[in-house]
């Protein structure tokens, strides 16, 4: 099956990287969403650019078109499969409830972006896209990374969970006996893909016969 054929039967997912530690989760998720033939709308914050460089020596270009080319090439995306939007690109499809994606994931998600979404600020495209998902009753998955959590963080998460968001912290388990960092990353990414309803075979399922 060609990537374009796969695209016709797949989902449209908005993926946002923000400036929390855990950029390997976000990049791996992008890779697997594209490999699965899904259409991806990618957004990232300025702080995400700093963290990507710090954690992966990865330069996230400031121009959306450059990022589109970079990741399309790296992950062998089909024509039009990946679209990247700038921080205030208000004409992007993700900015409106008239054209929402099937689901949105903020991975990794900072406490700052989480607070802005909880407050409904919508001052940046990431915040607006998340706000649209909530108001349109579409799936919004937030992958926070912070420790410990303050009472403010926890209140914001509770508010979002009550508003329909899935709070899926980057908390890897160890019962699958990871032997390297990739295994640890894949544990969290597998849980996100499960919540998106995207098929994967990253690791055996608990209780399944081998
Ligand atoms: C290397 C690095 C790691 C960071 N890790 C976290 C983190 O794990 N969680 C968090 O909430 N903020 C973290 N921050 C702080 C955020 O990047 C900062 O609050 C920023 O303003 C968030 O902006 P954004 O939500 O628009 O990405 C980190 C910053 C740097 C430079």
XYZ file of N, CA and C and ligand atoms in Angstrom:
661
model
N 0.840 -1.207 0.000
C 0.000 0.000 0.000
C 0.878 1.262 0.000
N 0.584 2.222 -0.854
C 1.404 3.436 -0.891
C 1.044 4.324 0.295
N 1.953 5.214 0.683
C 1.644 6.118 1.794
C 0.377 6.929 1.529
N 0.148 7.311 0.251
C -1.022 8.128 -0.062
C -2.315 7.342 0.155
N -2.286 6.042 -0.223
C -3.472 5.207 0.002
C -3.751 5.076 1.491
N -2.659 4.889 2.257
C -2.834 4.742 3.703
C -3.442 6.012 4.287
N -3.004 7.167 3.747
C -3.454 8.461 4.247
C -4.978 8.587 4.159
N -5.554 8.019 3.088
C -6.989 8.153 2.874
C -7.812 7.491 3.972
N -7.255 6.508 4.653
C -8.029 5.770 5.648
C -7.603 6.148 7.070
N -6.737 7.125 7.208
C -6.136 7.375 8.505
C -6.749 8.592 9.193
N -6.170 8.936 10.344
C -6.679 10.049 11.140
C -5.870 11.316 10.873
N -6.438 12.424 11.265
C -5.696 13.686 11.265
C -5.443 14.046 12.724
N -4.158 14.154 13.061
C -3.771 14.407 14.453
C -2.980 15.707 14.529
N -3.370 16.575 15.430
C -2.552 17.762 15.721
C -1.578 17.372 16.826
N -0.298 17.620 16.576
C 0.738 17.292 17.564
C 1.480 18.575 17.911
N 1.561 18.861 19.203
C 2.278 20.065 19.639
C 3.416 19.678 20.564
N 4.583 20.240 20.287
C 5.724 20.109 21.192
C 5.816 21.408 21.987
N 5.891 21.316 23.320
C 6.183 22.519 24.112
C 7.487 22.286 24.873
N 7.915 23.305 25.608
C 9.283 23.287 26.141
C 9.465 22.562 27.450
N 8.869 21.386 27.587
C 9.136 20.536 28.752
C 10.180 19.505 28.360
N 10.858 18.989 29.351
C 11.767 17.884 29.086
C 10.938 16.712 28.547
N 11.530 15.932 27.653
C 10.791 14.806 27.083
C 10.588 14.915 25.588
N 11.451 15.695 24.931
C 11.319 15.843 23.481
C 11.416 14.504 22.733
N 12.201 13.519 23.239
C 12.228 12.235 22.533
C 10.841 11.579 22.417
N 9.962 11.813 23.394
C 8.607 11.268 23.289
C 7.887 11.883 22.076
N 8.001 13.198 21.978
C 7.289 13.901 20.912
C 7.788 13.502 19.525
N 9.096 13.416 19.389
C 9.671 13.077 18.072
C 9.313 11.640 17.683
N 9.363 10.744 18.650
C 9.016 9.344 18.362
C 7.533 9.224 17.977
N 6.699 10.008 18.665
C 5.276 10.005 18.345
C 5.055 10.504 16.916
N 5.742 11.572 16.551
C 5.636 12.100 15.185
C 6.027 11.012 14.178
N 7.140 10.356 14.444
C 7.626 9.295 13.542
C 6.557 8.211 13.350
N 5.961 7.755 14.453
C 5.028 6.634 14.362
C 3.689 7.053 13.756
N 3.263 8.277 14.027
C 2.019 8.751 13.406
C 2.176 8.817 11.890
N 3.319 9.315 11.445
C 3.561 9.404 9.996
C 3.722 8.010 9.390
N 4.454 7.155 10.089
C 4.667 5.789 9.574
C 3.339 5.045 9.459
N 2.387 5.398 10.319
C 1.074 4.753 10.285
C 0.141 5.362 9.244
N 0.650 6.325 8.475
C -0.148 6.907 7.393
C -1.111 7.997 7.845
N -0.959 8.477 9.065
C -1.837 9.542 9.558
C -1.386 10.903 9.040
N -2.352 11.810 8.899
C -1.984 13.190 8.567
C -1.650 13.892 9.882
N -0.556 14.642 9.903
C -0.141 15.314 11.143
C -0.022 16.816 10.907
N -0.659 17.576 11.795
C -0.460 19.029 11.850
C 0.469 19.269 13.031
N 1.664 19.755 12.759
C 2.667 19.925 13.823
C 2.817 21.395 14.211
N 2.810 21.629 15.530
C 3.000 22.974 16.086
C 4.092 22.873 17.138
N 4.891 23.915 17.327
C 5.808 23.874 18.460
C 6.105 25.266 18.967
N 6.396 25.328 20.262
C 6.643 26.618 20.910
C 8.122 26.979 20.796
N 8.403 28.224 21.143
C 9.796 28.695 21.134
C 10.623 27.911 22.156
N 10.025 27.653 23.326
C 10.752 26.897 24.352
C 11.012 25.462 23.877
N 10.123 24.922 23.067
C 10.341 23.563 22.527
C 11.598 23.541 21.657
N 11.850 24.628 20.944
C 13.062 24.698 20.110
C 14.312 24.618 20.989
N 14.252 25.292 22.135
C 15.399 25.285 23.060
C 15.604 23.887 23.637
N 14.515 23.266 24.069
C 14.630 21.942 24.692
C 15.055 20.885 23.664
N 14.541 20.988 22.447
C 14.925 20.020 21.402
C 16.430 20.079 21.160
N 16.957 21.289 21.195
C 18.402 21.428 20.992
C 19.169 20.881 22.178
N 18.667 21.176 23.369
C 19.329 20.736 24.604
C 19.325 19.206 24.740
N 18.184 18.601 24.425
C 18.044 17.149 24.679
C 18.480 16.267 23.519
N 18.308 16.772 22.298
C 18.548 15.909 21.124
C 19.530 16.520 20.122
N 20.071 17.701 20.468
C 20.885 18.444 19.492
C 20.112 18.600 18.181
N 18.811 18.754 18.311
C 17.944 18.884 17.138
C 17.536 20.347 16.978
N 17.790 20.904 15.806
C 17.376 22.281 15.539
C 15.989 22.253 14.904
N 14.996 22.734 15.658
C 13.648 22.876 15.098
C 13.622 24.225 14.392
N 13.503 24.234 13.074
C 13.599 25.497 12.335
C 12.526 26.500 12.750
N 12.858 27.768 12.686
C 11.863 28.786 13.021
C 10.838 28.938 11.906
N 11.203 28.573 10.686
C 10.241 28.646 9.579
C 9.506 27.312 9.443
N 8.189 27.410 9.442
C 7.360 26.200 9.398
C 7.669 25.347 8.164
N 7.846 25.992 7.026
C 8.103 25.240 5.778
C 9.377 24.413 5.880
N 10.396 24.990 6.519
C 11.665 24.254 6.677
C 11.460 23.028 7.559
N 10.674 23.197 8.610
C 10.413 22.061 9.508
C 9.627 20.977 8.773
N 8.702 21.411 7.946
C 7.897 20.467 7.159
C 8.810 19.614 6.269
N 9.751 20.297 5.615
C 10.680 19.573 4.719
C 11.589 18.643 5.520
N 12.099 19.168 6.637
C 13.023 18.390 7.472
C 12.389 17.075 7.931
N 11.201 17.174 8.528
C 10.579 15.962 9.084
C 9.967 15.074 7.997
N 9.501 15.682 6.916
C 8.948 14.861 5.824
C 10.051 13.991 5.246
N 11.229 14.591 5.098
C 12.377 13.840 4.563
C 12.805 12.781 5.574
N 12.969 13.199 6.828
C 13.485 12.286 7.851
C 12.576 11.075 8.052
N 11.262 11.301 7.993
C 10.325 10.213 8.285
C 9.579 9.725 7.037
N 10.091 10.127 5.877
C 9.571 9.588 4.610
C 8.060 9.800 4.484
N 7.604 11.009 4.790
C 6.168 11.298 4.740
C 5.714 11.473 3.294
N 4.457 11.130 3.044
C 3.873 11.333 1.717
C 3.614 12.825 1.518
N 3.445 13.218 0.266
C 3.149 14.610 -0.078
C 1.917 15.095 0.703
N 2.062 16.181 1.436
C 0.911 16.745 2.158
C 0.566 16.037 3.459
N 1.312 15.002 3.797
C 0.977 14.248 5.014
C 1.301 15.031 6.284
N 2.371 15.822 6.204
C 2.780 16.621 7.371
C 2.657 18.097 7.035
N 1.957 18.827 7.909
C 1.920 20.288 7.760
C 2.356 20.901 9.079
N 3.217 21.892 8.985
C 3.725 22.550 10.193
C 3.212 23.989 10.173
N 2.749 24.461 11.327
C 2.198 25.810 11.400
C 2.946 26.650 12.428
N 3.083 27.920 12.122
C 3.782 28.860 13.001
C 2.954 29.193 14.233
N 3.625 29.825 15.190
C 3.013 30.052 16.504
C 1.765 30.933 16.482
N 1.675 31.800 15.461
C 0.491 32.665 15.397
C -0.132 32.602 14.007
N -0.129 31.426 13.447
C -0.693 31.247 12.101
C -2.195 30.982 12.239
N -2.933 32.064 12.389
C -4.346 31.937 12.765
C -5.226 31.407 11.649
N -4.682 31.350 10.422
C -5.473 30.783 9.329
C -5.250 29.270 9.190
N -4.476 28.689 10.097
C -4.263 27.232 10.084
C -5.586 26.530 10.406
N -5.810 25.336 9.840
C -7.076 24.632 10.113
C -7.321 24.383 11.596
N -6.236 24.174 12.344
C -6.384 23.854 13.770
C -6.960 25.007 14.594
N -6.994 26.207 14.001
C -7.447 27.381 14.757
C -8.965 27.491 14.814
N -9.650 26.648 14.039
C -11.099 26.810 13.954
C -11.853 25.525 14.248
N -12.970 25.666 14.894
C -13.838 24.530 15.180
C -14.542 24.018 13.933
N -14.438 24.760 12.828
C -15.095 24.301 11.601
C -14.286 23.232 10.881
N -13.043 23.029 11.334
C -12.170 22.067 10.647
C -11.234 21.378 11.639
N -11.788 20.815 12.723
C -10.896 20.273 13.753
C -10.252 18.954 13.342
N -9.073 18.710 13.880
C -8.434 17.403 13.683
C -9.231 16.361 14.459
N -8.931 15.101 14.219
C -9.621 14.040 14.964
C -9.208 14.058 16.430
N -7.955 14.411 16.681
C -7.446 14.431 18.056
C -6.215 15.332 18.095
N -5.873 15.757 19.299
C -4.666 16.575 19.477
C -3.878 16.043 20.663
N -2.552 16.050 20.520
C -1.663 15.646 21.610
C -0.663 16.772 21.850
N -0.502 17.164 23.098
C 0.576 18.090 23.455
C 1.619 17.259 24.191
N 2.747 17.020 23.530
C 3.750 16.085 24.048
C 5.161 16.520 23.650
N 5.985 16.884 24.592
C 5.699 17.033 26.009
C 4.938 18.328 26.272
N 4.243 18.375 27.401
C 3.420 19.544 27.745
C 3.971 20.235 28.989
N 4.279 21.512 28.846
C 4.787 22.274 30.001
C 3.641 22.640 30.948
N 4.029 22.988 32.152
C 3.051 23.478 33.118
C 2.486 24.822 32.651
N 3.301 25.573 31.917
C 2.841 26.862 31.397
C 1.740 26.704 30.364
N 1.981 25.823 29.385
C 0.954 25.613 28.352
C -0.281 24.957 28.957
N -0.055 24.035 29.892
C -1.187 23.377 30.553
C -2.063 24.417 31.275
N -1.399 25.360 31.953
C -2.141 26.405 32.678
C -2.912 27.296 31.699
N -2.257 27.618 30.575
C -2.915 28.485 29.586
C -4.135 27.794 28.978
N -4.012 26.496 28.735
C -5.166 25.755 28.186
C -6.279 25.695 29.236
N -5.877 25.415 30.486
C -6.879 25.330 31.561
C -7.621 26.648 31.733
N -6.904 27.758 31.469
C -7.518 29.078 31.633
C -8.231 29.537 30.356
N -8.123 28.751 29.293
C -8.788 29.111 28.026
C -8.202 30.336 27.365
N -6.900 30.571 27.537
C -6.312 31.819 27.044
C -6.287 31.938 25.516
N -5.881 30.869 24.838
C -5.859 30.863 23.357
C -5.012 31.976 22.753
N -3.925 32.351 23.421
C -3.095 33.441 22.897
C -2.102 32.980 21.844
N -1.778 31.688 21.859
C -0.886 31.126 20.844
C -1.649 30.012 20.130
N -1.153 29.634 18.950
C -1.906 28.654 18.164
C -2.061 27.324 18.909
N -1.033 26.927 19.665
C -1.150 25.661 20.419
C -2.325 25.742 21.403
N -2.387 26.852 22.116
C -3.453 27.025 23.115
C -4.830 27.062 22.439
N -4.898 27.764 21.327
C -6.170 27.877 20.601
C -6.611 26.506 20.055
N -5.634 25.775 19.481
C -5.970 24.457 18.919
C -6.492 23.530 20.017
N -5.883 23.603 21.202
C -6.343 22.769 22.323
C -7.737 23.208 22.773
N -7.944 24.511 22.802
C -9.244 25.062 23.190
C -10.333 24.581 22.225
N -9.981 24.559 20.930
C -10.925 24.087 19.911
C -11.284 22.625 20.159
N -10.292 21.809 20.485
C -10.571 20.386 20.727
C -11.558 20.223 21.883
N -11.354 20.997 22.944
C -12.247 20.881 24.096
C -13.662 21.340 23.748
N -13.749 22.466 23.056
C -15.102 22.985 22.767
C -15.836 22.118 21.757
N -15.079 21.444 20.892
C -15.704 20.576 19.888
C -15.829 19.131 20.374
N -15.495 18.911 21.637
C -15.576 17.559 22.229
C -14.758 16.535 21.442
N -13.594 16.944 20.990
C -12.652 16.020 20.356
C -11.594 15.637 21.383
N -10.867 14.566 21.085
C -9.889 14.078 22.060
C -8.683 15.013 22.172
N -8.374 15.411 23.388
C -7.182 16.215 23.679
C -6.357 15.466 24.717
N -5.133 15.111 24.330
C -4.254 14.367 25.245
C -3.091 15.279 25.630
N -2.928 15.486 26.923
C -1.820 16.309 27.410
C -0.821 15.395 28.112
N 0.453 15.548 27.767
C 1.508 14.691 28.326
C 2.437 15.569 29.170
N 2.014 15.892 30.412
C 2.820 16.780 31.245
C 4.089 16.111 31.739
N 5.119 16.940 31.931
C 6.386 16.443 32.492
C 6.869 17.475 33.484
N 6.703 17.154 34.714
C 7.193 18.015 35.798
C 7.227 17.165 37.053
N 8.124 17.464 37.960
C 8.096 16.773 39.238
C 8.832 17.586 40.282
N 8.307 17.762 41.493
C 6.954 17.347 41.872
C 5.921 18.297 41.284
N 4.648 17.944 41.390
C 3.572 18.841 40.958
C 3.174 19.724 42.130
N 2.966 21.006 41.860
C 2.435 21.900 42.900
C 0.917 21.754 42.931
N 0.301 22.349 43.945
C -1.168 22.324 44.027
C -1.769 23.028 42.812
N -1.088 24.045 42.303
C -1.602 24.758 41.114
C -1.587 23.837 39.897
N -0.474 23.124 39.710
C -0.406 22.162 38.590
C -1.543 21.145 38.691
N -1.709 20.620 39.901
C -2.724 19.570 40.090
C -4.138 20.109 39.875
N -4.377 21.329 40.328
C -5.708 21.933 40.116
C -5.965 22.131 38.632
N -4.935 22.600 37.910
C -5.095 22.796 36.461
C -5.377 21.470 35.762
N -4.671 20.427 36.190
C -4.889 19.120 35.556
C -6.286 18.588 35.857
N -6.729 18.786 37.091
C -8.071 18.328 37.459
C -9.129 19.067 36.633
N -8.925 20.367 36.492
C -9.873 21.181 35.717
C -9.951 20.677 34.271
N -8.775 20.378 33.699
C -8.724 19.898 32.314
C -9.335 18.506 32.183
N -9.040 17.639 33.152
C -9.613 16.282 33.099
C -11.139 16.372 33.185
N -11.638 17.265 34.036
C -13.092 17.430 34.149
C -13.677 18.026 32.871
N -12.845 18.794 32.162
C -13.304 19.408 30.908
C -13.185 18.471 29.715
N -12.690 17.269 29.941
C -12.670 16.283 28.847
C -11.292 15.902 28.348
N -10.241 16.568 28.832
C -8.890 16.213 28.359
C -8.405 14.923 29.017
N -7.515 14.236 28.324
C -6.839 13.064 28.914
C -5.489 13.553 29.433
N -5.257 13.377 30.730
C -3.962 13.746 31.307
C -3.135 12.472 31.358
N -2.111 12.427 30.512
C -1.320 11.195 30.355
C 0.150 11.549 30.647
N 0.522 11.564 31.924
C 1.880 12.026 32.266
C 2.950 11.132 31.655
N 4.092 11.726 31.387
C 5.228 10.963 30.853
C 5.839 10.169 32.009
N 5.111 9.123 32.406
C 5.530 8.264 33.532
C 5.787 6.857 33.016
N 6.966 6.556 32.567
C 7.198 5.202 32.041
C 7.107 4.147 33.139
N 6.567 2.991 32.792
C 6.588 1.838 33.692
C 7.858 1.029 33.425
N 8.129 0.108 34.303
C 9.358 -0.691 34.155
C 9.072 -2.187 34.162
N 7.779 -2.539 34.146
C 7.434 -3.955 34.188
C 7.648 -4.658 32.852
N 7.963 -3.890 31.794
C 8.271 -4.532 30.507
C 9.789 -4.710 30.337
N 10.525 -4.472 31.427
C 11.979 -4.678 31.449
C 12.721 -3.928 30.354
N 12.612 -2.597 30.358
C 13.330 -1.835 29.335
C 14.831 -2.035 29.456
N 15.502 -2.113 28.306
C 16.965 -2.271 28.346
C 17.676 -1.024 27.836
N 16.920 -0.111 27.249
C 17.558 1.126 26.791
C 16.548 2.280 26.832
N 17.035 3.469 26.526
C 16.178 4.658 26.611
C 15.014 4.550 25.627
N 15.281 3.970 24.464
C 14.219 3.835 23.457
C 13.030 3.032 24.012
N 13.323 1.991 24.780
C 12.243 1.189 25.381
C 11.417 2.023 26.358
N 12.112 2.883 27.098
C 11.427 3.732 28.084
C 10.536 4.735 27.347
N 11.088 5.332 26.302
C 10.326 6.290 25.493
C 9.106 5.590 24.879
N 9.333 4.406 24.335
C 8.243 3.700 23.647
C 7.107 3.309 24.590
N 7.414 3.111 25.855
C 6.359 2.797 26.819
C 5.323 3.923 26.848
N 5.804 5.147 26.953
C 4.897 6.300 27.038
C 4.202 6.525 25.692
N 4.967 6.413 24.599
C 4.396 6.644 23.267
C 3.314 5.596 22.959
N 3.528 4.370 23.404
C 2.526 3.315 23.181
C 1.206 3.676 23.857
N 1.274 4.238 25.044
C 0.044 4.616 25.763
C -0.677 5.747 25.034
N 0.119 6.676 24.477
C -0.507 7.781 23.730
C -1.203 7.229 22.483
N -0.511 6.346 21.744
C -1.101 5.774 20.523
C -2.367 4.994 20.855
N -2.356 4.270 21.985
C -3.560 3.548 22.412
C -4.724 4.524 22.581
N -4.458 5.652 23.215
C -5.537 6.624 23.454
C -5.996 7.308 22.180
N -5.121 7.344 21.179
C -5.505 7.919 19.879
C -6.237 6.894 19.020
N -6.162 5.618 19.434
C -6.750 4.563 18.609
C -5.909 4.281 17.380
N -4.606 4.510 17.494
C -3.673 4.240 16.385
C -2.954 2.923 16.677
N -3.043 1.997 15.736
C -2.451 0.670 15.940
C -0.928 0.755 16.042
N -0.356 -0.103 16.886
C 1.106 -0.172 17.007
C 1.477 -1.530 17.576
N 2.756 -1.847 17.446
C 3.227 -3.098 18.051
C 4.520 -2.789 18.802
N 4.492 -1.706 19.559
C 5.712 -1.257 20.235
C 6.143 -2.211 21.340
N 5.159 -2.863 21.971
C 5.512 -3.803 23.047
C 4.342 -4.747 23.278
N 4.634 -5.913 23.848
C 3.545 -6.854 24.101
C 2.545 -6.271 25.091
N 1.277 -6.652 24.935
C 0.252 -6.137 25.847
C 0.161 -6.995 27.096
N -0.106 -6.341 28.183
C -0.181 -7.017 29.474
C -1.215 -8.137 29.428
N -0.821 -9.317 29.841
C -1.775 -10.420 29.912
C -1.999 -11.128 28.601
N -1.417 -10.593 27.500
C -1.608 -11.252 26.199
C -0.706 -12.472 26.110
N -1.205 -13.523 25.429
C -0.369 -14.723 25.267
C 0.754 -14.401 24.309
N 1.966 -14.845 24.612
C 3.072 -14.532 23.701
C 3.239 -15.656 22.690
C 15.995 22.365 29.228
C 14.665 22.830 29.766
C 13.847 21.898 30.360
C 12.592 22.290 30.853
N 11.781 21.333 31.401
C 10.534 21.660 31.781
C 9.653 20.638 32.236
O 9.982 19.452 32.293
N 8.383 20.997 32.557
C 7.935 22.306 32.457
O 6.770 22.550 32.746
N 8.778 23.294 32.051
C 10.056 23.012 31.700
N 10.893 23.998 31.248
C 10.457 25.401 31.306
C 9.585 25.803 30.101
O 10.298 25.596 28.893
C 9.168 27.278 30.238
O 8.259 27.399 31.326
C 8.562 27.851 28.989
O 8.165 29.191 29.212
C 7.351 27.061 28.531
O 6.850 27.639 27.342
P 5.869 26.820 26.390
O 4.804 26.232 27.253
O 5.349 27.865 25.462
O 6.686 25.804 25.675
C 12.164 23.639 30.750
C 13.016 24.556 30.146
C 14.262 24.150 29.658
C 15.137 25.178 28.989
